[in-house]
Amino acid sequence: MKKMSISKRGFTLTEIIVVVAIMVVVASAAFVGIAVTINRANDTSARLQRENGNGFEKDAWTAVDNITEGAAKFFDISNYKPKVPTNTPVPTSTPTPVPTQAPTNTPVPTKAAGNTNTPTPPPTNTPKPTTAPVTGGGVQPGVLSSGTPTGQVSFNSYTQSSLGFNDSAKNAKKIVVEYDVSGSKVTSVDNWGHLGSAAPKITITDKSVKLEFDVAGMQDWQKSNMMNNSPQFRSGGDTVVKIKNVTMT
């Protein structure tokens, strides 16, 4: 039996180069087509974003009209175009006026002639008796209370006196109390803790003592405490103190 011979011949270099060249040409053509399509899609997308889609439908129908221009003589395509809706203004409703009701005046019943009430006169305010002003020196009336001594106060080294004001003192701006001093010089006048920071300004000389109360700068509780004071006079020996003058502004 005759044996069949098998050819072992392969592709030549020329054949391989031709095949590769064909593949490169085909791939290039496909790449160019894809690139053109992508560019057109990008341009369309950018135009839609730039114009917010305005005119897109109009351009589409214009393209359709151009395509079907030759067929318009044979076919009526006007029924395929969407009609542009016209906005019909909605009539505004006129509000119905609410009828206003005229106020009716209810007649006030008149009293019978026999039942007339005699008006009671308003009570008159009986004035309160004012505190008798303290006499002596140049004391302004209505400032010191009746319990405040204005006479002579004698002591040796230390004494506690009384100094009270009437209610009118709360409305004052400033109260000044002046004392005459004879004998030993007064060294200090203490006991103002009940007034706190509103203690009076104290001026001491050889023959006088002056207390200045800044009432306008006091708080309400300080004004209340100021109505009754117990100043403590101190000196180096026998001393006589007497209120000389009290003024309120």
Tab-separated table of C-alpha atoms in Angstrom:
chain	number	residue	atom	x	y	z
A	1	MET	CA	0.000	0.000	0.000
A	2	LYS	CA	1.131	3.496	-0.912
A	3	LYS	CA	1.623	5.899	2.022
A	4	MET	CA	0.255	9.477	1.839
A	5	SER	CA	2.795	12.173	2.369
A	6	ILE	CA	1.895	14.991	4.819
A	7	SER	CA	3.167	18.451	3.920
A	8	LYS	CA	4.971	20.214	6.740
A	9	ARG	CA	5.147	23.571	4.986
A	10	GLY	CA	4.181	26.594	7.263
A	11	PHE	CA	3.141	30.244	6.577
A	12	THR	CA	5.707	32.380	4.990
A	13	LEU	CA	6.780	35.697	6.492
A	14	THR	CA	5.065	37.566	3.669
A	15	GLU	CA	1.705	35.949	4.428
A	16	ILE	CA	1.955	36.757	8.100
A	17	ILE	CA	2.808	40.424	7.371
A	18	VAL	CA	-0.151	40.696	4.947
A	19	VAL	CA	-2.574	39.261	7.546
A	20	VAL	CA	-1.273	41.573	10.289
A	21	ALA	CA	-1.548	44.583	7.951
A	22	ILE	CA	-5.172	43.698	7.134
A	23	MET	CA	-5.974	43.386	10.847
A	24	VAL	CA	-4.362	46.772	11.572
A	25	VAL	CA	-6.349	48.465	8.784
A	26	VAL	CA	-9.629	46.949	10.019
A	27	ALA	CA	-8.912	47.862	13.630
A	28	SER	CA	-7.985	51.434	12.629
A	29	ALA	CA	-11.203	51.864	10.670
A	30	ALA	CA	-13.235	50.538	13.604
A	31	PHE	CA	-11.403	52.816	16.049
A	32	VAL	CA	-11.976	55.870	13.855
A	33	GLY	CA	-15.683	55.042	13.551
A	34	ILE	CA	-16.003	54.590	17.311
A	35	ALA	CA	-14.108	57.830	17.978
A	36	VAL	CA	-16.345	59.783	15.571
A	37	THR	CA	-19.474	58.354	17.206
A	38	ILE	CA	-18.190	59.213	20.697
A	39	ASN	CA	-17.322	62.767	19.626
A	40	ARG	CA	-20.749	63.286	18.138
A	41	ALA	CA	-22.393	61.943	21.288
A	42	ASN	CA	-20.245	64.228	23.458
A	43	ASP	CA	-21.073	67.240	21.266
A	44	THR	CA	-24.782	66.451	21.471
A	45	SER	CA	-24.603	65.979	25.259
A	46	ALA	CA	-22.696	69.242	25.697
A	47	ARG	CA	-25.203	71.121	23.543
A	48	LEU	CA	-28.109	69.697	25.509
A	49	GLN	CA	-26.476	70.660	28.801
A	50	ARG	CA	-25.626	74.115	27.466
A	51	GLU	CA	-29.135	74.763	26.135
A	52	ASN	CA	-30.916	72.725	28.850
A	53	GLY	CA	-32.590	70.702	26.117
A	54	ASN	CA	-34.168	73.799	24.552
A	55	GLY	CA	-34.805	73.440	20.816
A	56	PHE	CA	-34.012	69.705	20.806
A	57	GLU	CA	-37.512	68.688	19.734
A	58	LYS	CA	-37.626	71.523	17.194
A	59	ASP	CA	-34.319	70.422	15.637
A	60	ALA	CA	-35.542	66.832	15.499
A	61	TRP	CA	-38.715	67.792	13.641
A	62	THR	CA	-36.699	70.002	11.304
A	63	ALA	CA	-34.531	66.996	10.457
A	64	VAL	CA	-37.675	64.882	9.886
A	65	ASP	CA	-39.094	67.587	7.598
A	66	ASN	CA	-35.887	67.635	5.580
A	67	ILE	CA	-35.933	63.881	5.206
A	68	THR	CA	-39.615	63.696	4.262
A	69	GLU	CA	-39.564	66.802	2.050
A	70	GLY	CA	-39.814	64.697	-1.079
A	71	ALA	CA	-42.565	62.514	0.335
A	72	ALA	CA	-44.728	65.408	1.526
A	73	LYS	CA	-46.430	65.571	-1.888
A	74	PHE	CA	-47.617	61.974	-1.496
A	75	PHE	CA	-48.304	61.754	2.261
A	76	ASP	CA	-49.838	64.129	4.795
A	77	ILE	CA	-47.552	64.051	7.808
A	78	SER	CA	-48.987	67.067	9.566
A	79	ASN	CA	-51.009	64.814	11.869
A	80	TYR	CA	-47.811	63.326	13.255
A	81	LYS	CA	-46.479	66.609	14.604
A	82	PRO	CA	-47.432	67.320	18.209
A	83	LYS	CA	-49.409	70.480	18.639
A	84	VAL	CA	-47.797	73.119	20.750
A	85	PRO	CA	-50.087	73.580	23.775
A	86	THR	CA	-51.245	77.104	24.412
A	87	ASN	CA	-51.553	78.149	28.004
A	88	THR	CA	-55.062	79.361	28.552
A	89	PRO	CA	-55.067	81.799	31.455
A	90	VAL	CA	-57.194	80.605	34.334
A	91	PRO	CA	-59.713	83.273	35.262
A	92	THR	CA	-59.183	84.582	38.742
A	93	SER	CA	-62.182	84.353	40.970
A	94	THR	CA	-63.461	87.627	42.300
A	95	PRO	CA	-63.928	87.345	46.060
A	96	THR	CA	-67.483	87.797	47.147
A	97	PRO	CA	-67.645	90.743	49.527
A	98	VAL	CA	-68.787	89.779	52.988
A	99	PRO	CA	-71.729	91.941	53.989
A	100	THR	CA	-70.892	94.042	56.954
A	101	GLN	CA	-73.406	94.044	59.713
A	102	ALA	CA	-74.307	97.454	60.992
A	103	PRO	CA	-73.811	97.603	64.761
A	104	THR	CA	-76.989	97.890	66.670
A	105	ASN	CA	-76.935	100.191	69.641
A	106	THR	CA	-78.639	98.685	72.628
A	107	PRO	CA	-80.647	101.417	74.255
A	108	VAL	CA	-79.684	102.122	77.823
A	109	PRO	CA	-82.738	101.861	80.051
A	110	THR	CA	-83.615	105.142	81.655
A	111	LYS	CA	-84.378	105.227	85.312
A	112	ALA	CA	-87.793	106.193	86.475
A	113	ALA	CA	-88.160	109.705	87.789
A	114	GLY	CA	-89.104	108.445	91.228
A	115	ASN	CA	-86.019	106.260	91.593
A	116	THR	CA	-83.286	108.848	91.176
A	117	ASN	CA	-80.244	108.025	93.252
A	118	THR	CA	-78.655	110.872	95.064
A	119	PRO	CA	-74.927	110.667	94.303
A	120	THR	CA	-72.784	110.175	97.338
A	121	PRO	CA	-70.022	112.745	97.456
A	122	PRO	CA	-66.554	111.176	97.311
A	123	PRO	CA	-64.872	110.996	100.692
A	124	THR	CA	-62.412	113.703	101.304
A	125	ASN	CA	-58.951	112.674	102.437
A	126	THR	CA	-58.347	113.828	105.935
A	127	PRO	CA	-54.819	115.185	106.007
A	128	LYS	CA	-52.520	113.355	108.368
A	129	PRO	CA	-51.019	115.485	111.090
A	130	THR	CA	-47.466	116.380	110.237
A	131	THR	CA	-44.752	115.729	112.742
A	132	ALA	CA	-43.961	118.820	114.670
A	133	PRO	CA	-40.626	120.190	113.480
A	134	VAL	CA	-37.772	120.086	115.921
A	135	THR	CA	-36.961	123.516	117.143
A	136	GLY	CA	-33.552	124.930	117.688
A	137	GLY	CA	-30.733	126.029	115.445
A	138	GLY	CA	-31.232	126.134	111.688
A	139	VAL	CA	-33.077	122.825	111.411
A	140	GLN	CA	-35.205	122.624	108.258
A	141	PRO	CA	-38.824	121.753	109.198
A	142	GLY	CA	-39.978	118.245	108.269
A	143	VAL	CA	-36.536	116.665	108.138
A	144	LEU	CA	-35.707	115.383	111.598
A	145	SER	CA	-38.064	113.074	113.473
A	146	SER	CA	-39.554	114.288	116.729
A	147	GLY	CA	-37.430	111.836	118.679
A	148	THR	CA	-34.138	113.338	117.577
A	149	PRO	CA	-32.677	115.557	120.315
A	150	THR	CA	-31.279	118.823	119.115
A	151	GLY	CA	-30.162	119.962	122.495
A	152	GLN	CA	-26.808	119.618	124.105
A	153	VAL	CA	-25.182	116.189	124.407
A	154	SER	CA	-22.292	116.006	126.877
A	155	PHE	CA	-19.933	113.064	127.113
A	156	ASN	CA	-16.452	112.060	128.103
A	157	SER	CA	-14.509	110.210	125.369
A	158	TYR	CA	-17.547	108.353	123.945
A	159	THR	CA	-21.321	108.648	123.477
A	160	GLN	CA	-24.027	107.234	121.191
A	161	SER	CA	-26.620	109.734	119.990
A	162	SER	CA	-29.862	109.484	118.009
A	163	LEU	CA	-30.408	110.857	114.513
A	164	GLY	CA	-33.763	110.091	112.824
A	165	PHE	CA	-35.390	111.472	109.667
A	166	ASN	CA	-39.008	111.797	108.534
A	167	ASP	CA	-40.383	109.853	105.524
A	168	SER	CA	-39.867	112.889	103.290
A	169	ALA	CA	-36.122	112.298	103.584
A	170	LYS	CA	-36.395	109.274	101.248
A	171	ASN	CA	-37.289	111.588	98.366
A	172	ALA	CA	-34.355	113.920	98.973
A	173	LYS	CA	-31.174	114.009	96.943
A	174	LYS	CA	-28.885	115.080	99.766
A	175	ILE	CA	-29.144	115.663	103.534
A	176	VAL	CA	-26.536	117.628	105.477
A	177	VAL	CA	-26.394	117.560	109.293
A	178	GLU	CA	-24.035	120.020	111.066
A	179	TYR	CA	-23.008	119.843	114.734
A	180	ASP	CA	-21.422	122.471	116.989
A	181	VAL	CA	-18.610	121.058	119.129
A	182	SER	CA	-17.204	122.567	122.336
A	183	GLY	CA	-14.547	121.119	124.622
A	184	SER	CA	-12.352	118.334	123.336
A	185	LYS	CA	-12.237	117.799	119.571
A	186	VAL	CA	-14.293	114.956	118.124
A	187	THR	CA	-11.926	112.386	116.632
A	188	SER	CA	-14.438	110.139	114.795
A	189	VAL	CA	-18.120	109.430	114.207
A	190	ASP	CA	-18.781	105.693	113.757
A	191	ASN	CA	-21.579	103.095	113.648
A	192	TRP	CA	-22.673	103.308	109.964
A	193	GLY	CA	-22.668	99.593	109.204
A	194	HIS	CA	-26.446	99.603	108.638
A	195	LEU	CA	-25.907	101.813	105.545
A	196	GLY	CA	-23.145	99.731	103.981
A	197	SER	CA	-21.447	101.624	101.163
A	198	ALA	CA	-23.859	104.574	101.624
A	199	ALA	CA	-22.297	105.780	104.894
A	200	PRO	CA	-22.261	109.589	105.129
A	201	LYS	CA	-19.264	111.707	104.255
A	202	ILE	CA	-17.809	112.993	107.563
A	203	THR	CA	-15.961	116.307	107.932
A	204	ILE	CA	-14.445	117.099	111.361
A	205	THR	CA	-12.881	120.358	112.534
A	206	ASP	CA	-11.978	121.654	115.995
A	207	LYS	CA	-15.415	123.223	116.529
A	208	SER	CA	-17.754	121.299	114.160
A	209	VAL	CA	-18.808	117.991	112.667
A	210	LYS	CA	-20.652	117.673	109.331
A	211	LEU	CA	-22.443	114.565	108.020
A	212	GLU	CA	-23.433	114.473	104.308
A	213	PHE	CA	-25.894	111.746	103.230
A	214	ASP	CA	-26.018	111.068	99.455
A	215	VAL	CA	-29.652	109.901	99.379
A	216	ALA	CA	-29.881	109.906	95.578
A	217	GLY	CA	-27.172	107.251	95.368
A	218	MET	CA	-28.753	104.944	97.966
A	219	GLN	CA	-30.676	101.767	97.328
A	220	ASP	CA	-34.150	101.312	98.817
A	221	TRP	CA	-32.961	99.253	101.767
A	222	GLN	CA	-30.289	101.838	102.563
A	223	LYS	CA	-32.883	104.623	102.515
A	224	SER	CA	-35.046	102.629	104.926
A	225	ASN	CA	-32.118	102.082	107.297
A	226	MET	CA	-31.151	105.759	107.078
A	227	MET	CA	-34.410	106.781	108.784
A	228	ASN	CA	-32.996	105.794	112.188
A	229	ASN	CA	-29.292	106.247	112.958
A	230	SER	CA	-27.205	105.955	116.136
A	231	PRO	CA	-23.956	107.822	115.454
A	232	GLN	CA	-21.151	107.162	117.957
A	233	PHE	CA	-19.059	110.237	118.799
A	234	ARG	CA	-15.543	109.757	120.133
A	235	SER	CA	-13.204	112.386	121.581
A	236	GLY	CA	-10.153	112.761	123.774
A	237	GLY	CA	-11.993	114.139	126.861
A	238	ASP	CA	-15.028	116.161	127.910
A	239	THR	CA	-17.025	117.176	124.829
A	240	VAL	CA	-20.369	118.868	124.174
A	241	VAL	CA	-22.127	118.204	120.804
A	242	LYS	CA	-25.260	120.003	119.614
A	243	ILE	CA	-27.107	119.914	116.267
A	244	LYS	CA	-26.661	123.294	114.633
A	245	ASN	CA	-28.180	122.953	111.173
A	246	VAL	CA	-30.042	120.338	109.077
A	247	THR	CA	-30.833	120.883	105.389
A	248	MET	CA	-32.412	118.650	102.741
A	249	THR	CA	-32.143	119.222	98.970
